[in-house]
PDB file of C-alpha atoms in Angstrom:
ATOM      1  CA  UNK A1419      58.980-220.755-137.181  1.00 69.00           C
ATOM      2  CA  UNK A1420      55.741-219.322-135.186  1.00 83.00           C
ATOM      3  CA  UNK A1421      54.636-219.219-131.922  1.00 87.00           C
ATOM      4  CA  UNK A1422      52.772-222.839-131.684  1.00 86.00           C
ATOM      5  CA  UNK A1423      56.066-223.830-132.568  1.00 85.00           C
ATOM      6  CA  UNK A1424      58.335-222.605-129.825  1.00 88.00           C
ATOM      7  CA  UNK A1425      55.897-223.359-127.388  1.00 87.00           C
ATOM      8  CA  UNK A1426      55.736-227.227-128.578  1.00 86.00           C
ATOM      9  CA  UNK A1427      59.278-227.025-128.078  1.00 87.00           C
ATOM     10  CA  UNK A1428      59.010-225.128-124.562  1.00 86.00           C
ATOM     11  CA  UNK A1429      56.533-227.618-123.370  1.00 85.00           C
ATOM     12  CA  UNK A1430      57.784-230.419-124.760  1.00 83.00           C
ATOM     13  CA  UNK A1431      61.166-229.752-123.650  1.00 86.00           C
ATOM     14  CA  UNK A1432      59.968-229.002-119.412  1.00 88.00           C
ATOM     15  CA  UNK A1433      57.079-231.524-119.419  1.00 85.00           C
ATOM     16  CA  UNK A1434      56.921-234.567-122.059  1.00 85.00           C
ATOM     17  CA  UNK A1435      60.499-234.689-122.696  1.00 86.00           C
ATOM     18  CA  UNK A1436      62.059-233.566-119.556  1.00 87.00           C
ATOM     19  CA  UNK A1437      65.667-234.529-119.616  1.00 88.00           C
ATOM     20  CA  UNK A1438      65.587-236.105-116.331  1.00 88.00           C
ATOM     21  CA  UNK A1439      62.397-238.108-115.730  1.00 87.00           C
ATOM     22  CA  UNK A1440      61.813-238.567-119.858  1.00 86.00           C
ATOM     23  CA  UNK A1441      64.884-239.292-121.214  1.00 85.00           C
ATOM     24  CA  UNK A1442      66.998-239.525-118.057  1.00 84.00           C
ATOM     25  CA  UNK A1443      70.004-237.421-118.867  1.00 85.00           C
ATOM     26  CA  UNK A1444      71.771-235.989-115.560  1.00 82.00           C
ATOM     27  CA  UNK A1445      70.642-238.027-113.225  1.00 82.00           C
ATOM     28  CA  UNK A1446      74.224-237.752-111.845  1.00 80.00           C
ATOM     29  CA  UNK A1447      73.877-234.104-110.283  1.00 80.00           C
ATOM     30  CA  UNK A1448      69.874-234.560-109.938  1.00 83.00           C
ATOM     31  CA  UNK A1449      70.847-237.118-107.345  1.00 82.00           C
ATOM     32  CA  UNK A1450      73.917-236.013-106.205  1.00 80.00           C
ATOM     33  CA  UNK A1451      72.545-231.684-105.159  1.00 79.00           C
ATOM     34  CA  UNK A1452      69.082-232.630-104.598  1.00 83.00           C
ATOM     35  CA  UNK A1453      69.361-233.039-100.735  1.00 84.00           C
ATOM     36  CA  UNK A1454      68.411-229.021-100.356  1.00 87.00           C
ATOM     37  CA  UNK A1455      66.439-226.728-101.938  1.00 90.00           C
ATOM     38  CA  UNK A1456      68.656-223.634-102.088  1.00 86.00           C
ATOM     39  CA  UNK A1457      71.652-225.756-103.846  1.00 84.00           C
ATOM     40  CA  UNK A1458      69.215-227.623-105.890  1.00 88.00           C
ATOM     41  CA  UNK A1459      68.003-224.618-107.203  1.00 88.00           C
ATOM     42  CA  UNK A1460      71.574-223.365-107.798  1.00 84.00           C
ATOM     43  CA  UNK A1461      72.453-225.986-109.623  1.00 84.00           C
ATOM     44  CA  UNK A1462      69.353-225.648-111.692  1.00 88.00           C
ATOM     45  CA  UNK A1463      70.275-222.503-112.693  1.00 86.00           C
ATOM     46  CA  UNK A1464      73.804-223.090-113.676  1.00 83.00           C
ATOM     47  CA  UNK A1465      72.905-225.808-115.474  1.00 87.00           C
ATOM     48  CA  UNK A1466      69.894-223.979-117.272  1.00 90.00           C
ATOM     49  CA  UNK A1467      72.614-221.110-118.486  1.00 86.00           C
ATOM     50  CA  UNK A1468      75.134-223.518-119.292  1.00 88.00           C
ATOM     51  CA  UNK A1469      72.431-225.054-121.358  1.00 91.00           C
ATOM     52  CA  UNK A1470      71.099-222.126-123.031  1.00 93.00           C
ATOM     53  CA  UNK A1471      74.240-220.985-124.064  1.00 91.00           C
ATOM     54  CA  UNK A1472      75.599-224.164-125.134  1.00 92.00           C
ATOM     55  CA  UNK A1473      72.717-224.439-127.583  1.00 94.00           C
ATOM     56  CA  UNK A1474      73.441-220.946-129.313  1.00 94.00           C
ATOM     57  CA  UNK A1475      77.340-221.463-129.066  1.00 94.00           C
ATOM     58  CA  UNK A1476      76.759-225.122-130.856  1.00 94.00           C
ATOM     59  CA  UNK A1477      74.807-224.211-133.249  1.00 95.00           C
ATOM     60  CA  UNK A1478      77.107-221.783-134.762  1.00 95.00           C
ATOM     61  CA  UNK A1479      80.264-224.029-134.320  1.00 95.00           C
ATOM     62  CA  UNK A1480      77.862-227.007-136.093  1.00 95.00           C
ATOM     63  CA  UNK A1481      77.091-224.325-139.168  1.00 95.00           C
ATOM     64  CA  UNK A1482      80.795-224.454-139.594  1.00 95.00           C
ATOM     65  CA  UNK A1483      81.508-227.956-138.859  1.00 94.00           C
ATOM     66  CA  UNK A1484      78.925-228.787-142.070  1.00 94.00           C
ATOM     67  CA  UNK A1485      80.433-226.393-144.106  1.00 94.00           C
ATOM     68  CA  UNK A1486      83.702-228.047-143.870  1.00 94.00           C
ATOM     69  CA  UNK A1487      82.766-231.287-144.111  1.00 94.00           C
ATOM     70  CA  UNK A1488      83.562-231.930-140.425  1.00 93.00           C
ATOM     71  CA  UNK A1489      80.150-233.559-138.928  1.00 91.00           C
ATOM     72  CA  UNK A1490      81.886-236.147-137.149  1.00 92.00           C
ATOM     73  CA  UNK A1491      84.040-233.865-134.847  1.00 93.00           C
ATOM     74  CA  UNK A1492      80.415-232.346-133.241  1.00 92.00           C
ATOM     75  CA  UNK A1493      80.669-234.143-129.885  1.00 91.00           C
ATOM     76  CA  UNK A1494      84.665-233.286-129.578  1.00 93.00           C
ATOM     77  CA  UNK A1495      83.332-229.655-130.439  1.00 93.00           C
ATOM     78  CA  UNK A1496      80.508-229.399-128.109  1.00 93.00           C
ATOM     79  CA  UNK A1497      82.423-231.098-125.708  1.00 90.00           C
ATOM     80  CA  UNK A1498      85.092-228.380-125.890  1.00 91.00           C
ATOM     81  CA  UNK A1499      81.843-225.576-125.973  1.00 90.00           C
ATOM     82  CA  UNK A1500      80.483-226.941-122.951  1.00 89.00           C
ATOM     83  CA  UNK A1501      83.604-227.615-120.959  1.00 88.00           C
ATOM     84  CA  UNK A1502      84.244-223.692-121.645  1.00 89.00           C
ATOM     85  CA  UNK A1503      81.649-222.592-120.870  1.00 86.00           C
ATOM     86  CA  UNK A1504      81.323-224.426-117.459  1.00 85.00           C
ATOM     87  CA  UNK A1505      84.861-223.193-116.304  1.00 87.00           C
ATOM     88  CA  UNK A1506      83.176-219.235-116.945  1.00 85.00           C
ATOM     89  CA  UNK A1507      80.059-220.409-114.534  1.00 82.00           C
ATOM     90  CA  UNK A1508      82.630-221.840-112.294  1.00 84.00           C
ATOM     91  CA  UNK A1509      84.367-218.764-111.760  1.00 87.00           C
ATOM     92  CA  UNK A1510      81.730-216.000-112.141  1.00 86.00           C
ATOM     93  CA  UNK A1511      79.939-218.342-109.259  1.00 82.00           C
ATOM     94  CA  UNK A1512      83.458-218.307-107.252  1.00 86.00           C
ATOM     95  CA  UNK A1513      83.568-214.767-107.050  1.00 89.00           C
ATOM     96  CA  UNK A1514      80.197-213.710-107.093  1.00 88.00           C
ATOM     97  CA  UNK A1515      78.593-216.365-105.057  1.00 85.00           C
ATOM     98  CA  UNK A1516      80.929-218.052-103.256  1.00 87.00           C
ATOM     99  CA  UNK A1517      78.439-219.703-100.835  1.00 86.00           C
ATOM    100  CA  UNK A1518      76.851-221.497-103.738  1.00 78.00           C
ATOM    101  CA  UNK A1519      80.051-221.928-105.548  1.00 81.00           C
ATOM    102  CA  UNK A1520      81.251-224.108-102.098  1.00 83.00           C
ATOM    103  CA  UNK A1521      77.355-225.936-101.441  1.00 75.00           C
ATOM    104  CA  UNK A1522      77.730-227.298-104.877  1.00 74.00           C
ATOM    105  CA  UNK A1523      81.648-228.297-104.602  1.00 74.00           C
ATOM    106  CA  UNK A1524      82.062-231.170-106.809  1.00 70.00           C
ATOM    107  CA  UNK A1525      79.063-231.140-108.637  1.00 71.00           C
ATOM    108  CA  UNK A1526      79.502-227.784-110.283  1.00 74.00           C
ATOM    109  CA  UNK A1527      82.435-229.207-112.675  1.00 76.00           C
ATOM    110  CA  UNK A1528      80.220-232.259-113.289  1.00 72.00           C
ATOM    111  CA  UNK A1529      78.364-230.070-115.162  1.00 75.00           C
ATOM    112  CA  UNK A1530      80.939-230.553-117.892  1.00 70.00           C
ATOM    113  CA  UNK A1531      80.103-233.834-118.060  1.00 67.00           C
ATOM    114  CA  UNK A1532      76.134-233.596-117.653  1.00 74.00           C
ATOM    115  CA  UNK A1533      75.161-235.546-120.426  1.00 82.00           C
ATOM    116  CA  UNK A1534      71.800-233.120-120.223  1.00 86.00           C
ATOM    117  CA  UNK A1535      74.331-230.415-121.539  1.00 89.00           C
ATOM    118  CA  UNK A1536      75.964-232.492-123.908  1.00 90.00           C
ATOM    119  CA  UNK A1537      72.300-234.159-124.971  1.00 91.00           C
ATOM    120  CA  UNK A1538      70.332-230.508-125.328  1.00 92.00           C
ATOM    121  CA  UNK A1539      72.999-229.443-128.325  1.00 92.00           C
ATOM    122  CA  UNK A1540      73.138-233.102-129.934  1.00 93.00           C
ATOM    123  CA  UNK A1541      69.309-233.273-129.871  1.00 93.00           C
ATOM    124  CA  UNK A1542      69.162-229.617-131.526  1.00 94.00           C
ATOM    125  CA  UNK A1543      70.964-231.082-134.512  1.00 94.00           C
ATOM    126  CA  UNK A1544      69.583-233.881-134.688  1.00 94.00           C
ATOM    127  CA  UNK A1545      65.684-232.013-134.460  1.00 92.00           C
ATOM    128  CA  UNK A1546      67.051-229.956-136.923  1.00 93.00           C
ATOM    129  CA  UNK A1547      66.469-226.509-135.190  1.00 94.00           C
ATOM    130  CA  UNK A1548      66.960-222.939-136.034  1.00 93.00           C
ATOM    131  CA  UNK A1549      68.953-220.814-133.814  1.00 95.00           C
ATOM    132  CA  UNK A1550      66.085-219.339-132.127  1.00 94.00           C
ATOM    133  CA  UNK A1551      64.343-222.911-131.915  1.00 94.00           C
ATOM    134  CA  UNK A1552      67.593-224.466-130.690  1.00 95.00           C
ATOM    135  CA  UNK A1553      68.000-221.481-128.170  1.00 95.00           C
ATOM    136  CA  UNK A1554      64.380-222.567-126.703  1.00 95.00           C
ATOM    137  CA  UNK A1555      64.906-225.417-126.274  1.00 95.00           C
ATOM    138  CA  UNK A1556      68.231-225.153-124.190  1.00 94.00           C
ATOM    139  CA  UNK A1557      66.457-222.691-121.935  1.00 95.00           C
ATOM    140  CA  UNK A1558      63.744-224.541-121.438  1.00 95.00           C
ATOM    141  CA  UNK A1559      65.231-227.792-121.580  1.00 93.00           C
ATOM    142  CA  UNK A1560      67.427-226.142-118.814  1.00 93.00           C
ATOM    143  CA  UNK A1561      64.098-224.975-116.810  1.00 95.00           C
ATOM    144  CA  UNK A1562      63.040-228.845-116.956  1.00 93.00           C
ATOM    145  CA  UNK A1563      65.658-229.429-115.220  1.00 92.00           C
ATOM    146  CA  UNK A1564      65.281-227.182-112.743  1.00 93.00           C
ATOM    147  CA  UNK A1565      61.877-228.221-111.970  1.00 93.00           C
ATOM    148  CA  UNK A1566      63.141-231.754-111.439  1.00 92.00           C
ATOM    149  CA  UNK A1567      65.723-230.865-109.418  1.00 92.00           C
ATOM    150  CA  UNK A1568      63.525-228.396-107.192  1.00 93.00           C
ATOM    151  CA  UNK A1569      60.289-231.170-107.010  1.00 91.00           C
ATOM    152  CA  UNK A1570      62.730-233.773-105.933  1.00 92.00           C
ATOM    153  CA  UNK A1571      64.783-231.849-103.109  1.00 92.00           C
ATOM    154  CA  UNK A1572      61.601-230.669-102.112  1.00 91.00           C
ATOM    155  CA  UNK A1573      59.937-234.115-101.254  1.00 90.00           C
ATOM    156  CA  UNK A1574      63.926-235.442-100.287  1.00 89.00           C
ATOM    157  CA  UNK A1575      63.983-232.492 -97.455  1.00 88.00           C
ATOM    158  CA  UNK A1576      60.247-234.209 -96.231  1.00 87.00           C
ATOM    159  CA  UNK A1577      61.827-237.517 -96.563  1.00 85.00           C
ATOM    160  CA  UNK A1578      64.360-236.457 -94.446  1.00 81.00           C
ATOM    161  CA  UNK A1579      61.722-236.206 -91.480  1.00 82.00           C
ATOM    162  CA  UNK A1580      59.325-238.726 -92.399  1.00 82.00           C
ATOM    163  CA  UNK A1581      59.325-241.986 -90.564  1.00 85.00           C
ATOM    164  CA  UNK A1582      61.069-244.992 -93.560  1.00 84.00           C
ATOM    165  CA  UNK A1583      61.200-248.433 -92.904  1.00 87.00           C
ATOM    166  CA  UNK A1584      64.929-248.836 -91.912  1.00 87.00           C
ATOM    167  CA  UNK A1585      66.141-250.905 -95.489  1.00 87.00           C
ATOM    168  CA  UNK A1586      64.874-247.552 -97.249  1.00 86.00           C
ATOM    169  CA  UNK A1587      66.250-244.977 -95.303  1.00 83.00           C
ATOM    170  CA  UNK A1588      68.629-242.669 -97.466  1.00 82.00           C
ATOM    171  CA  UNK A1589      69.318-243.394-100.593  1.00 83.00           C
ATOM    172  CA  UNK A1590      66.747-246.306-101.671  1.00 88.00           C
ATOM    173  CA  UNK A1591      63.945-243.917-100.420  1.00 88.00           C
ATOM    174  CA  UNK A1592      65.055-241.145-103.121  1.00 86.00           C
ATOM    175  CA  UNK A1593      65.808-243.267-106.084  1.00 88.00           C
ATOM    176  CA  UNK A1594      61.896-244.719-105.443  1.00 89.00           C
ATOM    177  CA  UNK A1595      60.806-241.179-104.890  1.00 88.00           C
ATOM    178  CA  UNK A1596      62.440-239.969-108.148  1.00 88.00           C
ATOM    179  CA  UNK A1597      60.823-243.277-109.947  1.00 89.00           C
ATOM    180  CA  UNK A1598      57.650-242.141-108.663  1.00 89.00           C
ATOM    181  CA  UNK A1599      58.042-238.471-109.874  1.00 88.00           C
ATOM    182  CA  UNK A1600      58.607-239.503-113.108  1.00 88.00           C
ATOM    183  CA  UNK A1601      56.152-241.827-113.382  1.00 87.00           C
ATOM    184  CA  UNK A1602      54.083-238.518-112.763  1.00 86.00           C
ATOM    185  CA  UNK A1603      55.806-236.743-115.424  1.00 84.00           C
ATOM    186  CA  UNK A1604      55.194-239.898-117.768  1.00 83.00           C
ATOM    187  CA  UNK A1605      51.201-238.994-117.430  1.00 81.00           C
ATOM    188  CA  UNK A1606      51.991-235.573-119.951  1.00 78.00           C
ATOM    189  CA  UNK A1607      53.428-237.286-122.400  1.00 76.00           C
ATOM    190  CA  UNK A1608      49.996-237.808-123.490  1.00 70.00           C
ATOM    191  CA  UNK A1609      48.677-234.243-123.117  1.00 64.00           C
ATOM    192  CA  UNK A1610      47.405-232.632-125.990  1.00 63.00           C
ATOM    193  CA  UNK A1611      47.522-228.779-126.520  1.00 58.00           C
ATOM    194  CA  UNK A1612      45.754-227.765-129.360  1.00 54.00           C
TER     195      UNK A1612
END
């Protein structure tokens, strides 16, 4: 593992291989908390923790899973990690920040089900990562996210006062935005560092 490495991985993970405009994993709360900036960013954050700590949590519940010959029960595990894990954000956010806990309402225990989540610890395993390596790339996977999110309620909050032909307004207008952002995203995939 070296430094050229992890930063492959950090790259990779928030540009060329962003989980929402790459390989279009949870699109669900991307659309669905992206009408604001402050609860996009929220949500961007919960969902990068959730991520990062689903990736360490997984990887030592997948070094036992091998060991006992149990591969096949790793999506009923991580499943189980990240519905845990979403009901501690849920409440920490509750009590600590109860304005964002109530802007994000539903959408917060969607996270459980944010194939993102799900998709950063199954793509670990399957890349074959190391803990630090698969630790990476669930924060920065996470911090992809976030930058999704945060570009696309920044331009949906423009939207919001720009003058749409009437068969676009709402919805059609932001699902042509976000195909437009990722078509943007789509030009790094053939960046070249070093």
């Amino acid at each position: 593992m070296s430094i050229t490495s992890l930063l492959a991985i950090s790259l990779g993970a928030i540009l060329t291989n962003n989980f929402i405009f790459s390989q279009f994993l949870g699109v669900c709360p991307f659309l669905g908390v992206s009408k604001k900036i402050d609860t996009a960013v929220g949500m961007g954050g919960a969902v990068t923790f959730v991520m990062a700590l689903a990736s360490a949590f997984c990887f030592f519940i997948n070094k036992v899973l091998v060991a006992l010959n149990l591969e096949f029960m790793q999506t009923v595990a991580f499943i189980l990690v990240v519905a845990s894990l979403v009901q501690f954000v849920e409440m920490f956010l509750k009590k600590a920040i109860p304005t964002l806990y109530t802007a994000l309402g539903v959408y917060l225990p969607l996270i459980t089900t944010n194939c993102a989540v799900l998709g950063v610890a199954l793509l670990n395993v399957q890349n074959n990562y190391n803990f630090i390596e698969s630790v990476v790339y669930g924060i920065t996977g996470g911090l992809g996210f976030l930058l999704a999110i945060f570009l696309f309620a920044a331009v949906r909050e423009q939207t919001e006062f720009s003058e749409t032909p009437k068969a676009f307004e709402g919805f059609p207008i932001a699902l042509i935005t976000s195909g437009l952002i990722a078509l943007a995203f789509m030009g790094f995939s053939g960046l070249k560092v070093w």
